[in-house]
């Protein structure tokens, strides 16, 4: 055990988003790590247990969040924990909200000098004609995705304009705002940040799907993750620098993971995850492992960062 001693932790997972199942899977892995570290924990599901946690907040040293998507990663839960005085790992309210909206985070990336794919945000009030006109302007294939969902839920690659309406409806089915974006074909990578330092770059090679979609992300064997990524030293450094710029631009803390794509030696930033996945197939734990952190050591590091920053 380190200097923080034995902790009593409120482990939050589940919630009401479409990523509930992934969240619960991650929590099982985190539970084993906490047991190995000798910490005590109690499980709370934000879908129903928040009133109970509010009453008992003083019993815990901190919360540990394994909650993804709206209601868990968008600042809502972070605001609740701030209000009951319970410290937690990862981004605060502002950073969570900024990173959750892919359209807003994309605008901030651009202001910070990062490359992003050409694209635009549309609300449910937008007529399909306006959306179609923009789609034709950027050309096919293009990507249609919800503005505030994670795990590639509701995302489609549209190769032909006859399929655009179906993809737009699918994205609006899970979100009030959607993004149309130029489809970039290249090498998919992701850069984790831990304690304001970049981790080794992970390269993602989908084996079946042409994109790293929900099924590919969470089904072992459907993609190959290579860490360190097969990149030149120059591109590796540039990707890590981009990951750190994205992390700082979105006002994040402790850790994050930014997804990117490399097209002809040019790196484009796609999105940043403020509560990266913690399942057996997750990417940030893989990068941390290559950097020398076992899974329990990664959890311990995040707990140390949480307690270090609880008064800041």
PDB file of C-alpha atoms in Angstrom:
ATOM      1  CA  UNK A   1       0.000   0.000   0.000  1.00  0.00           C
ATOM      2  CA  UNK A   2       1.147   3.540  -0.626  1.00  0.00           C
ATOM      3  CA  UNK A   3       0.956   6.661   1.474  1.00  0.00           C
ATOM      4  CA  UNK A   4      -2.816   7.013   0.996  1.00  0.00           C
ATOM      5  CA  UNK A   5      -3.493   3.941   3.170  1.00  0.00           C
ATOM      6  CA  UNK A   6      -6.678   1.873   3.058  1.00  0.00           C
ATOM      7  CA  UNK A   7      -9.583   3.785   1.512  1.00  0.00           C
ATOM      8  CA  UNK A   8     -13.340   3.414   1.633  1.00  0.00           C
ATOM      9  CA  UNK A   9     -14.539   3.990  -1.915  1.00  0.00           C
ATOM     10  CA  UNK A  10     -17.983   4.551  -3.431  1.00  0.00           C
ATOM     11  CA  UNK A  11     -17.722   2.649  -6.740  1.00  0.00           C
ATOM     12  CA  UNK A  12     -20.173   4.117  -9.249  1.00  0.00           C
ATOM     13  CA  UNK A  13     -21.165   2.151 -12.349  1.00  0.00           C
ATOM     14  CA  UNK A  14     -24.233   1.389 -14.415  1.00  0.00           C
ATOM     15  CA  UNK A  15     -26.344   4.479 -14.967  1.00  0.00           C
ATOM     16  CA  UNK A  16     -29.001   5.009 -17.608  1.00  0.00           C
ATOM     17  CA  UNK A  17     -27.016   5.573 -20.816  1.00  0.00           C
ATOM     18  CA  UNK A  18     -26.701   3.136 -23.715  1.00  0.00           C
ATOM     19  CA  UNK A  19     -23.239   2.287 -22.369  1.00  0.00           C
ATOM     20  CA  UNK A  20     -24.592   0.784 -19.138  1.00  0.00           C
ATOM     21  CA  UNK A  21     -23.458  -2.752 -19.972  1.00  0.00           C
ATOM     22  CA  UNK A  22     -19.871  -1.649 -20.744  1.00  0.00           C
ATOM     23  CA  UNK A  23     -19.830   0.342 -17.501  1.00  0.00           C
ATOM     24  CA  UNK A  24     -20.897  -2.667 -15.404  1.00  0.00           C
ATOM     25  CA  UNK A  25     -18.303  -4.899 -17.102  1.00  0.00           C
ATOM     26  CA  UNK A  26     -15.588  -2.372 -16.320  1.00  0.00           C
ATOM     27  CA  UNK A  27     -16.722  -2.137 -12.700  1.00  0.00           C
ATOM     28  CA  UNK A  28     -16.206  -5.898 -12.239  1.00  0.00           C
ATOM     29  CA  UNK A  29     -12.549  -5.528 -13.286  1.00  0.00           C
ATOM     30  CA  UNK A  30     -12.105  -2.460 -11.036  1.00  0.00           C
ATOM     31  CA  UNK A  31     -13.646  -4.346  -8.066  1.00  0.00           C
ATOM     32  CA  UNK A  32     -10.988  -7.071  -8.365  1.00  0.00           C
ATOM     33  CA  UNK A  33      -8.235  -4.439  -8.480  1.00  0.00           C
ATOM     34  CA  UNK A  34      -9.602  -2.644  -5.398  1.00  0.00           C
ATOM     35  CA  UNK A  35      -9.748  -5.955  -3.516  1.00  0.00           C
ATOM     36  CA  UNK A  36      -6.163  -6.733  -4.524  1.00  0.00           C
ATOM     37  CA  UNK A  37      -5.090  -3.276  -3.314  1.00  0.00           C
ATOM     38  CA  UNK A  38      -6.797  -3.862   0.027  1.00  0.00           C
ATOM     39  CA  UNK A  39      -9.294  -0.992  -0.285  1.00  0.00           C
ATOM     40  CA  UNK A  40     -12.887  -1.243   0.890  1.00  0.00           C
ATOM     41  CA  UNK A  41     -15.623  -0.317  -1.554  1.00  0.00           C
ATOM     42  CA  UNK A  42     -19.376  -0.178  -1.845  1.00  0.00           C
ATOM     43  CA  UNK A  43     -21.197  -0.272  -5.166  1.00  0.00           C
ATOM     44  CA  UNK A  44     -23.691   2.441  -6.201  1.00  0.00           C
ATOM     45  CA  UNK A  45     -25.673   2.538  -9.438  1.00  0.00           C
ATOM     46  CA  UNK A  46     -26.416   6.159 -10.469  1.00  0.00           C
ATOM     47  CA  UNK A  47     -29.671   4.909 -12.026  1.00  0.00           C
ATOM     48  CA  UNK A  48     -31.167   4.506  -8.533  1.00  0.00           C
ATOM     49  CA  UNK A  49     -28.622   4.867  -5.713  1.00  0.00           C
ATOM     50  CA  UNK A  50     -27.683   8.568  -5.724  1.00  0.00           C
ATOM     51  CA  UNK A  51     -30.083   9.629  -2.925  1.00  0.00           C
ATOM     52  CA  UNK A  52     -28.586   6.892  -0.740  1.00  0.00           C
ATOM     53  CA  UNK A  53     -25.042   8.025  -1.604  1.00  0.00           C
ATOM     54  CA  UNK A  54     -25.916  11.656  -0.787  1.00  0.00           C
ATOM     55  CA  UNK A  55     -27.038  10.612   2.698  1.00  0.00           C
ATOM     56  CA  UNK A  56     -23.918   8.553   3.320  1.00  0.00           C
ATOM     57  CA  UNK A  57     -21.279  10.643   1.500  1.00  0.00           C
ATOM     58  CA  UNK A  58     -19.277  11.327   4.682  1.00  0.00           C
ATOM     59  CA  UNK A  59     -18.607   7.609   5.110  1.00  0.00           C
ATOM     60  CA  UNK A  60     -16.382   7.523   2.005  1.00  0.00           C
ATOM     61  CA  UNK A  61     -12.925   8.883   1.202  1.00  0.00           C
ATOM     62  CA  UNK A  62     -13.730   9.266  -2.497  1.00  0.00           C
ATOM     63  CA  UNK A  63     -15.811   7.984  -5.386  1.00  0.00           C
ATOM     64  CA  UNK A  64     -14.437   5.966  -8.294  1.00  0.00           C
ATOM     65  CA  UNK A  65     -16.383   6.390 -11.533  1.00  0.00           C
ATOM     66  CA  UNK A  66     -16.777   3.689 -14.160  1.00  0.00           C
ATOM     67  CA  UNK A  67     -19.774   5.395 -15.801  1.00  0.00           C
ATOM     68  CA  UNK A  68     -19.911   6.201 -19.502  1.00  0.00           C
ATOM     69  CA  UNK A  69     -22.108   8.340 -21.732  1.00  0.00           C
ATOM     70  CA  UNK A  70     -24.775  10.949 -20.858  1.00  0.00           C
ATOM     71  CA  UNK A  71     -25.540  11.186 -17.151  1.00  0.00           C
ATOM     72  CA  UNK A  72     -22.120   9.811 -16.218  1.00  0.00           C
ATOM     73  CA  UNK A  73     -19.495  11.412 -18.404  1.00  0.00           C
ATOM     74  CA  UNK A  74     -21.161  14.732 -19.274  1.00  0.00           C
ATOM     75  CA  UNK A  75     -20.684  16.634 -16.009  1.00  0.00           C
ATOM     76  CA  UNK A  76     -24.048  15.722 -14.451  1.00  0.00           C
ATOM     77  CA  UNK A  77     -22.672  13.123 -12.052  1.00  0.00           C
ATOM     78  CA  UNK A  78     -19.559  15.224 -11.418  1.00  0.00           C
ATOM     79  CA  UNK A  79     -21.745  18.168 -10.343  1.00  0.00           C
ATOM     80  CA  UNK A  80     -23.684  15.896  -7.992  1.00  0.00           C
ATOM     81  CA  UNK A  81     -20.467  14.588  -6.389  1.00  0.00           C
ATOM     82  CA  UNK A  82     -19.112  18.140  -6.040  1.00  0.00           C
ATOM     83  CA  UNK A  83     -22.329  19.162  -4.285  1.00  0.00           C
ATOM     84  CA  UNK A  84     -22.053  16.349  -1.703  1.00  0.00           C
ATOM     85  CA  UNK A  85     -18.314  16.940  -1.212  1.00  0.00           C
ATOM     86  CA  UNK A  86     -17.094  13.586  -2.513  1.00  0.00           C
ATOM     87  CA  UNK A  87     -13.871  13.719  -4.575  1.00  0.00           C
ATOM     88  CA  UNK A  88     -13.657  11.545  -7.724  1.00  0.00           C
ATOM     89  CA  UNK A  89     -11.143  10.725 -10.435  1.00  0.00           C
ATOM     90  CA  UNK A  90     -11.146  12.353 -13.855  1.00  0.00           C
ATOM     91  CA  UNK A  91     -12.549  15.543 -15.320  1.00  0.00           C
ATOM     92  CA  UNK A  92     -14.718  17.968 -13.357  1.00  0.00           C
ATOM     93  CA  UNK A  93     -18.025  19.434 -14.505  1.00  0.00           C
ATOM     94  CA  UNK A  94     -16.663  21.768 -17.180  1.00  0.00           C
ATOM     95  CA  UNK A  95     -14.163  19.362 -18.727  1.00  0.00           C
ATOM     96  CA  UNK A  96     -16.706  16.536 -18.770  1.00  0.00           C
ATOM     97  CA  UNK A  97     -19.333  18.696 -20.493  1.00  0.00           C
ATOM     98  CA  UNK A  98     -16.889  20.090 -23.078  1.00  0.00           C
ATOM     99  CA  UNK A  99     -15.493  16.682 -24.030  1.00  0.00           C
ATOM    100  CA  UNK A 100     -18.906  15.012 -24.147  1.00  0.00           C
ATOM    101  CA  UNK A 101     -20.155  17.258 -26.953  1.00  0.00           C
ATOM    102  CA  UNK A 102     -18.144  16.243 -30.012  1.00  0.00           C
ATOM    103  CA  UNK A 103     -19.092  19.411 -31.915  1.00  0.00           C
ATOM    104  CA  UNK A 104     -17.910  21.753 -29.146  1.00  0.00           C
ATOM    105  CA  UNK A 105     -14.744  19.768 -28.436  1.00  0.00           C
ATOM    106  CA  UNK A 106     -13.964  19.799 -32.168  1.00  0.00           C
ATOM    107  CA  UNK A 107     -14.223  23.603 -32.262  1.00  0.00           C
ATOM    108  CA  UNK A 108     -11.859  23.812 -29.291  1.00  0.00           C
ATOM    109  CA  UNK A 109      -9.368  21.425 -30.916  1.00  0.00           C
ATOM    110  CA  UNK A 110      -9.312  23.679 -33.973  1.00  0.00           C
ATOM    111  CA  UNK A 111      -8.725  26.778 -31.826  1.00  0.00           C
ATOM    112  CA  UNK A 112      -5.814  24.942 -30.204  1.00  0.00           C
ATOM    113  CA  UNK A 113      -4.276  24.326 -33.632  1.00  0.00           C
ATOM    114  CA  UNK A 114      -5.148  20.630 -33.958  1.00  0.00           C
ATOM    115  CA  UNK A 115      -6.313  19.075 -37.238  1.00  0.00           C
ATOM    116  CA  UNK A 116      -9.884  17.771 -37.269  1.00  0.00           C
ATOM    117  CA  UNK A 117     -11.966  16.155 -40.042  1.00  0.00           C
ATOM    118  CA  UNK A 118     -14.218  18.594 -41.909  1.00  0.00           C
ATOM    119  CA  UNK A 119     -17.709  18.453 -40.389  1.00  0.00           C
ATOM    120  CA  UNK A 120     -20.722  20.231 -38.959  1.00  0.00           C
ATOM    121  CA  UNK A 121     -23.265  19.833 -36.133  1.00  0.00           C
ATOM    122  CA  UNK A 122     -27.007  19.694 -36.847  1.00  0.00           C
ATOM    123  CA  UNK A 123     -29.930  19.781 -34.410  1.00  0.00           C
ATOM    124  CA  UNK A 124     -33.242  17.910 -34.652  1.00  0.00           C
ATOM    125  CA  UNK A 125     -34.809  21.147 -35.930  1.00  0.00           C
ATOM    126  CA  UNK A 126     -32.612  21.058 -39.054  1.00  0.00           C
ATOM    127  CA  UNK A 127     -34.449  19.967 -42.178  1.00  0.00           C
ATOM    128  CA  UNK A 128     -33.160  16.846 -43.886  1.00  0.00           C
ATOM    129  CA  UNK A 129     -32.690  18.896 -47.062  1.00  0.00           C
ATOM    130  CA  UNK A 130     -30.132  21.156 -45.311  1.00  0.00           C
ATOM    131  CA  UNK A 131     -28.335  18.101 -43.896  1.00  0.00           C
ATOM    132  CA  UNK A 132     -28.333  16.388 -47.311  1.00  0.00           C
ATOM    133  CA  UNK A 133     -26.978  19.509 -49.025  1.00  0.00           C
ATOM    134  CA  UNK A 134     -24.088  19.638 -46.553  1.00  0.00           C
ATOM    135  CA  UNK A 135     -23.467  15.903 -47.006  1.00  0.00           C
ATOM    136  CA  UNK A 136     -23.228  16.359 -50.763  1.00  0.00           C
ATOM    137  CA  UNK A 137     -20.831  19.274 -50.226  1.00  0.00           C
ATOM    138  CA  UNK A 138     -18.312  17.264 -48.181  1.00  0.00           C
ATOM    139  CA  UNK A 139     -18.885  14.166 -50.324  1.00  0.00           C
ATOM    140  CA  UNK A 140     -19.319  10.457 -49.710  1.00  0.00           C
ATOM    141  CA  UNK A 141     -18.324   8.357 -47.883  1.00  0.00           C
ATOM    142  CA  UNK A 142     -19.053  10.405 -44.768  1.00  0.00           C
ATOM    143  CA  UNK A 143     -19.621   9.710 -41.077  1.00  0.00           C
ATOM    144  CA  UNK A 144     -22.887  10.436 -39.252  1.00  0.00           C
ATOM    145  CA  UNK A 145     -22.695  10.312 -35.465  1.00  0.00           C
ATOM    146  CA  UNK A 146     -24.586  11.548 -32.403  1.00  0.00           C
ATOM    147  CA  UNK A 147     -22.967  14.613 -30.817  1.00  0.00           C
ATOM    148  CA  UNK A 148     -23.006  13.350 -27.221  1.00  0.00           C
ATOM    149  CA  UNK A 149     -22.795   9.549 -27.207  1.00  0.00           C
ATOM    150  CA  UNK A 150     -19.776   7.351 -26.645  1.00  0.00           C
ATOM    151  CA  UNK A 151     -18.662   3.874 -27.749  1.00  0.00           C
ATOM    152  CA  UNK A 152     -19.597   4.672 -31.390  1.00  0.00           C
ATOM    153  CA  UNK A 153     -23.297   4.194 -30.547  1.00  0.00           C
ATOM    154  CA  UNK A 154     -25.518   5.496 -33.375  1.00  0.00           C
ATOM    155  CA  UNK A 155     -22.510   6.004 -35.660  1.00  0.00           C
ATOM    156  CA  UNK A 156     -22.710   5.134 -39.379  1.00  0.00           C
ATOM    157  CA  UNK A 157     -20.359   5.340 -42.332  1.00  0.00           C
ATOM    158  CA  UNK A 158     -22.513   6.409 -45.288  1.00  0.00           C
ATOM    159  CA  UNK A 159     -21.073   5.426 -48.659  1.00  0.00           C
ATOM    160  CA  UNK A 160     -23.974   6.496 -50.836  1.00  0.00           C
ATOM    161  CA  UNK A 161     -26.385   9.425 -50.518  1.00  0.00           C
ATOM    162  CA  UNK A 162     -29.382   7.066 -50.742  1.00  0.00           C
ATOM    163  CA  UNK A 163     -28.373   5.700 -47.299  1.00  0.00           C
ATOM    164  CA  UNK A 164     -27.995   9.133 -45.656  1.00  0.00           C
ATOM    165  CA  UNK A 165     -31.567   9.496 -44.391  1.00  0.00           C
ATOM    166  CA  UNK A 166     -31.467   6.156 -42.567  1.00  0.00           C
ATOM    167  CA  UNK A 167     -28.129   7.037 -40.911  1.00  0.00           C
ATOM    168  CA  UNK A 168     -29.395  10.503 -39.875  1.00  0.00           C
ATOM    169  CA  UNK A 169     -32.535   8.973 -38.339  1.00  0.00           C
ATOM    170  CA  UNK A 170     -30.465   6.371 -36.463  1.00  0.00           C
ATOM    171  CA  UNK A 171     -28.234   9.088 -34.973  1.00  0.00           C
ATOM    172  CA  UNK A 172     -31.203  11.333 -34.067  1.00  0.00           C
ATOM    173  CA  UNK A 173     -32.768   8.303 -32.418  1.00  0.00           C
ATOM    174  CA  UNK A 174     -30.154   8.522 -29.649  1.00  0.00           C
ATOM    175  CA  UNK A 175     -29.365  12.249 -29.596  1.00  0.00           C
ATOM    176  CA  UNK A 176     -30.873  15.675 -30.241  1.00  0.00           C
ATOM    177  CA  UNK A 177     -27.768  16.783 -32.122  1.00  0.00           C
ATOM    178  CA  UNK A 178     -25.740  14.944 -34.738  1.00  0.00           C
ATOM    179  CA  UNK A 179     -22.495  15.513 -36.609  1.00  0.00           C
ATOM    180  CA  UNK A 180     -21.792  14.969 -40.291  1.00  0.00           C
ATOM    181  CA  UNK A 181     -18.112  14.528 -40.888  1.00  0.00           C
ATOM    182  CA  UNK A 182     -15.826  13.687 -43.792  1.00  0.00           C
ATOM    183  CA  UNK A 183     -14.832  10.013 -43.636  1.00  0.00           C
ATOM    184  CA  UNK A 184     -11.089   9.618 -43.302  1.00  0.00           C
ATOM    185  CA  UNK A 185      -9.483   6.288 -44.088  1.00  0.00           C
ATOM    186  CA  UNK A 186      -6.176   5.807 -42.365  1.00  0.00           C
ATOM    187  CA  UNK A 187      -4.419   4.360 -39.346  1.00  0.00           C
ATOM    188  CA  UNK A 188      -6.511   4.586 -36.170  1.00  0.00           C
ATOM    189  CA  UNK A 189      -4.596   5.412 -33.002  1.00  0.00           C
ATOM    190  CA  UNK A 190      -5.409   6.513 -29.481  1.00  0.00           C
ATOM    191  CA  UNK A 191      -3.314   8.423 -26.955  1.00  0.00           C
ATOM    192  CA  UNK A 192      -3.855   8.058 -23.231  1.00  0.00           C
ATOM    193  CA  UNK A 193      -2.837  10.734 -20.747  1.00  0.00           C
ATOM    194  CA  UNK A 194      -2.072   9.904 -17.129  1.00  0.00           C
ATOM    195  CA  UNK A 195      -1.166  12.635 -14.627  1.00  0.00           C
ATOM    196  CA  UNK A 196      -0.583  15.148 -17.467  1.00  0.00           C
ATOM    197  CA  UNK A 197       1.897  12.842 -19.221  1.00  0.00           C
ATOM    198  CA  UNK A 198       1.261  10.937 -22.461  1.00  0.00           C
ATOM    199  CA  UNK A 199       1.237   7.136 -22.384  1.00  0.00           C
ATOM    200  CA  UNK A 200       2.549   4.974 -25.262  1.00  0.00           C
ATOM    201  CA  UNK A 201       0.424   5.291 -28.421  1.00  0.00           C
ATOM    202  CA  UNK A 202      -1.986   2.430 -29.202  1.00  0.00           C
ATOM    203  CA  UNK A 203      -2.720   1.456 -32.801  1.00  0.00           C
ATOM    204  CA  UNK A 204      -6.147  -0.062 -33.488  1.00  0.00           C
ATOM    205  CA  UNK A 205      -6.632  -2.479 -36.375  1.00  0.00           C
ATOM    206  CA  UNK A 206     -10.312  -3.497 -36.829  1.00  0.00           C
ATOM    207  CA  UNK A 207     -10.361  -7.009 -38.331  1.00  0.00           C
ATOM    208  CA  UNK A 208     -13.957  -7.198 -39.574  1.00  0.00           C
ATOM    209  CA  UNK A 209     -15.544  -3.747 -39.586  1.00  0.00           C
ATOM    210  CA  UNK A 210     -13.887  -0.861 -41.431  1.00  0.00           C
ATOM    211  CA  UNK A 211     -14.358   1.312 -38.339  1.00  0.00           C
ATOM    212  CA  UNK A 212     -13.748   0.814 -34.642  1.00  0.00           C
ATOM    213  CA  UNK A 213     -17.490   0.504 -33.878  1.00  0.00           C
ATOM    214  CA  UNK A 214     -19.295  -0.682 -30.717  1.00  0.00           C
ATOM    215  CA  UNK A 215     -19.105  -4.390 -31.548  1.00  0.00           C
ATOM    216  CA  UNK A 216     -15.450  -4.171 -32.593  1.00  0.00           C
ATOM    217  CA  UNK A 217     -14.583  -2.222 -29.421  1.00  0.00           C
ATOM    218  CA  UNK A 218     -16.109  -4.668 -26.964  1.00  0.00           C
ATOM    219  CA  UNK A 219     -15.813  -8.100 -28.619  1.00  0.00           C
ATOM    220  CA  UNK A 220     -12.427  -9.696 -27.955  1.00  0.00           C
ATOM    221  CA  UNK A 221     -10.771 -10.769 -31.203  1.00  0.00           C
ATOM    222  CA  UNK A 222     -12.572  -8.349 -33.548  1.00  0.00           C
ATOM    223  CA  UNK A 223      -9.712  -5.873 -33.462  1.00  0.00           C
ATOM    224  CA  UNK A 224      -5.990  -5.956 -32.852  1.00  0.00           C
ATOM    225  CA  UNK A 225      -4.478  -3.410 -30.508  1.00  0.00           C
ATOM    226  CA  UNK A 226      -0.777  -2.774 -31.012  1.00  0.00           C
ATOM    227  CA  UNK A 227       1.162  -0.880 -28.357  1.00  0.00           C
ATOM    228  CA  UNK A 228       3.490   0.855 -28.909  1.00  0.00           C
ATOM    229  CA  UNK A 229       1.922   1.786 -32.273  1.00  0.00           C
ATOM    230  CA  UNK A 230       3.912   1.137 -35.467  1.00  0.00           C
ATOM    231  CA  UNK A 231       4.798   4.784 -36.050  1.00  0.00           C
ATOM    232  CA  UNK A 232       7.940   6.772 -36.689  1.00  0.00           C
ATOM    233  CA  UNK A 233       9.429   8.534 -33.688  1.00  0.00           C
ATOM    234  CA  UNK A 234       8.321  11.868 -35.164  1.00  0.00           C
ATOM    235  CA  UNK A 235       4.681  10.787 -35.563  1.00  0.00           C
ATOM    236  CA  UNK A 236       4.664   9.121 -32.133  1.00  0.00           C
ATOM    237  CA  UNK A 237       5.832  12.353 -30.478  1.00  0.00           C
ATOM    238  CA  UNK A 238       3.361  14.412 -32.491  1.00  0.00           C
ATOM    239  CA  UNK A 239       0.442  12.115 -31.555  1.00  0.00           C
ATOM    240  CA  UNK A 240       1.413  12.275 -27.865  1.00  0.00           C
ATOM    241  CA  UNK A 241       1.698  16.057 -28.097  1.00  0.00           C
ATOM    242  CA  UNK A 242      -1.786  16.214 -29.712  1.00  0.00           C
ATOM    243  CA  UNK A 243      -3.181  14.020 -26.929  1.00  0.00           C
ATOM    244  CA  UNK A 244      -1.776  16.341 -24.275  1.00  0.00           C
ATOM    245  CA  UNK A 245      -3.016  19.480 -26.084  1.00  0.00           C
ATOM    246  CA  UNK A 246      -6.526  17.969 -26.357  1.00  0.00           C
ATOM    247  CA  UNK A 247      -6.430  17.013 -22.645  1.00  0.00           C
ATOM    248  CA  UNK A 248      -5.412  20.508 -21.548  1.00  0.00           C
ATOM    249  CA  UNK A 249      -7.655  22.363 -24.030  1.00  0.00           C
ATOM    250  CA  UNK A 250     -10.737  20.559 -22.704  1.00  0.00           C
ATOM    251  CA  UNK A 251      -9.736  21.349 -19.085  1.00  0.00           C
ATOM    252  CA  UNK A 252      -9.314  17.698 -18.107  1.00  0.00           C
ATOM    253  CA  UNK A 253      -7.421  16.230 -15.184  1.00  0.00           C
ATOM    254  CA  UNK A 254      -5.911  12.940 -13.983  1.00  0.00           C
ATOM    255  CA  UNK A 255      -6.446  10.963 -17.200  1.00  0.00           C
ATOM    256  CA  UNK A 256      -8.093  10.922 -20.602  1.00  0.00           C
ATOM    257  CA  UNK A 257      -7.846   9.127 -23.936  1.00  0.00           C
ATOM    258  CA  UNK A 258      -7.970  10.887 -27.303  1.00  0.00           C
ATOM    259  CA  UNK A 259      -8.792   9.011 -30.507  1.00  0.00           C
ATOM    260  CA  UNK A 260      -7.057  10.079 -33.719  1.00  0.00           C
ATOM    261  CA  UNK A 261      -6.558   8.953 -37.305  1.00  0.00           C
ATOM    262  CA  UNK A 262      -3.422   9.275 -39.404  1.00  0.00           C
ATOM    263  CA  UNK A 263      -3.887   9.982 -43.113  1.00  0.00           C
ATOM    264  CA  UNK A 264      -0.712  10.347 -45.187  1.00  0.00           C
ATOM    265  CA  UNK A 265       1.400  11.361 -42.162  1.00  0.00           C
ATOM    266  CA  UNK A 266      -1.175  13.956 -41.064  1.00  0.00           C
ATOM    267  CA  UNK A 267      -2.835  13.389 -37.668  1.00  0.00           C
ATOM    268  CA  UNK A 268      -6.518  14.268 -37.222  1.00  0.00           C
ATOM    269  CA  UNK A 269      -8.108  14.397 -33.760  1.00  0.00           C
ATOM    270  CA  UNK A 270     -11.526  12.711 -33.527  1.00  0.00           C
ATOM    271  CA  UNK A 271     -12.676  12.809 -29.887  1.00  0.00           C
ATOM    272  CA  UNK A 272     -11.562  12.620 -26.254  1.00  0.00           C
ATOM    273  CA  UNK A 273     -12.843  10.221 -23.597  1.00  0.00           C
ATOM    274  CA  UNK A 274     -12.870  11.584 -20.044  1.00  0.00           C
ATOM    275  CA  UNK A 275     -13.661   8.235 -18.361  1.00  0.00           C
ATOM    276  CA  UNK A 276     -11.807   5.755 -20.571  1.00  0.00           C
ATOM    277  CA  UNK A 277     -13.068   2.165 -20.620  1.00  0.00           C
ATOM    278  CA  UNK A 278     -11.879  -0.237 -17.937  1.00  0.00           C
ATOM    279  CA  UNK A 279     -12.804  -3.635 -19.437  1.00  0.00           C
ATOM    280  CA  UNK A 280     -10.348  -6.411 -20.376  1.00  0.00           C
ATOM    281  CA  UNK A 281     -10.246  -5.098 -23.960  1.00  0.00           C
ATOM    282  CA  UNK A 282      -9.877  -1.408 -23.029  1.00  0.00           C
ATOM    283  CA  UNK A 283      -7.177   0.762 -24.553  1.00  0.00           C
ATOM    284  CA  UNK A 284      -5.996   3.034 -21.735  1.00  0.00           C
ATOM    285  CA  UNK A 285      -5.176   0.097 -19.405  1.00  0.00           C
ATOM    286  CA  UNK A 286      -3.195  -1.466 -22.296  1.00  0.00           C
ATOM    287  CA  UNK A 287      -1.158   1.728 -22.808  1.00  0.00           C
ATOM    288  CA  UNK A 288      -0.625   2.018 -19.034  1.00  0.00           C
ATOM    289  CA  UNK A 289       0.563  -1.610 -18.913  1.00  0.00           C
ATOM    290  CA  UNK A 290       3.178  -0.916 -21.619  1.00  0.00           C
ATOM    291  CA  UNK A 291       4.242   2.136 -19.566  1.00  0.00           C
ATOM    292  CA  UNK A 292       4.797  -0.162 -16.560  1.00  0.00           C
ATOM    293  CA  UNK A 293       1.478   0.075 -14.675  1.00  0.00           C
ATOM    294  CA  UNK A 294      -0.324  -3.148 -13.833  1.00  0.00           C
ATOM    295  CA  UNK A 295      -4.112  -2.710 -13.736  1.00  0.00           C
ATOM    296  CA  UNK A 296      -4.198  -2.427  -9.906  1.00  0.00           C
ATOM    297  CA  UNK A 297      -1.272   0.060 -10.057  1.00  0.00           C
ATOM    298  CA  UNK A 298      -3.252   2.174 -12.556  1.00  0.00           C
ATOM    299  CA  UNK A 299      -6.271   2.231 -10.225  1.00  0.00           C
ATOM    300  CA  UNK A 300      -4.031   3.104  -7.278  1.00  0.00           C
ATOM    301  CA  UNK A 301      -2.450   5.964  -9.249  1.00  0.00           C
ATOM    302  CA  UNK A 302      -5.915   7.369 -10.085  1.00  0.00           C
ATOM    303  CA  UNK A 303      -6.943   7.163  -6.411  1.00  0.00           C
ATOM    304  CA  UNK A 304      -3.752   9.003  -5.405  1.00  0.00           C
ATOM    305  CA  UNK A 305      -4.464  11.736  -7.972  1.00  0.00           C
ATOM    306  CA  UNK A 306      -8.062  12.030  -6.719  1.00  0.00           C
ATOM    307  CA  UNK A 307      -6.983  12.575  -3.119  1.00  0.00           C
ATOM    308  CA  UNK A 308      -4.100  14.863  -4.118  1.00  0.00           C
ATOM    309  CA  UNK A 309      -6.489  17.179  -5.971  1.00  0.00           C
ATOM    310  CA  UNK A 310      -9.517  17.028  -3.684  1.00  0.00           C
ATOM    311  CA  UNK A 311      -8.871  20.510  -2.330  1.00  0.00           C
ATOM    312  CA  UNK A 312      -8.043  22.136  -5.690  1.00  0.00           C
TER     313      UNK A 312
END
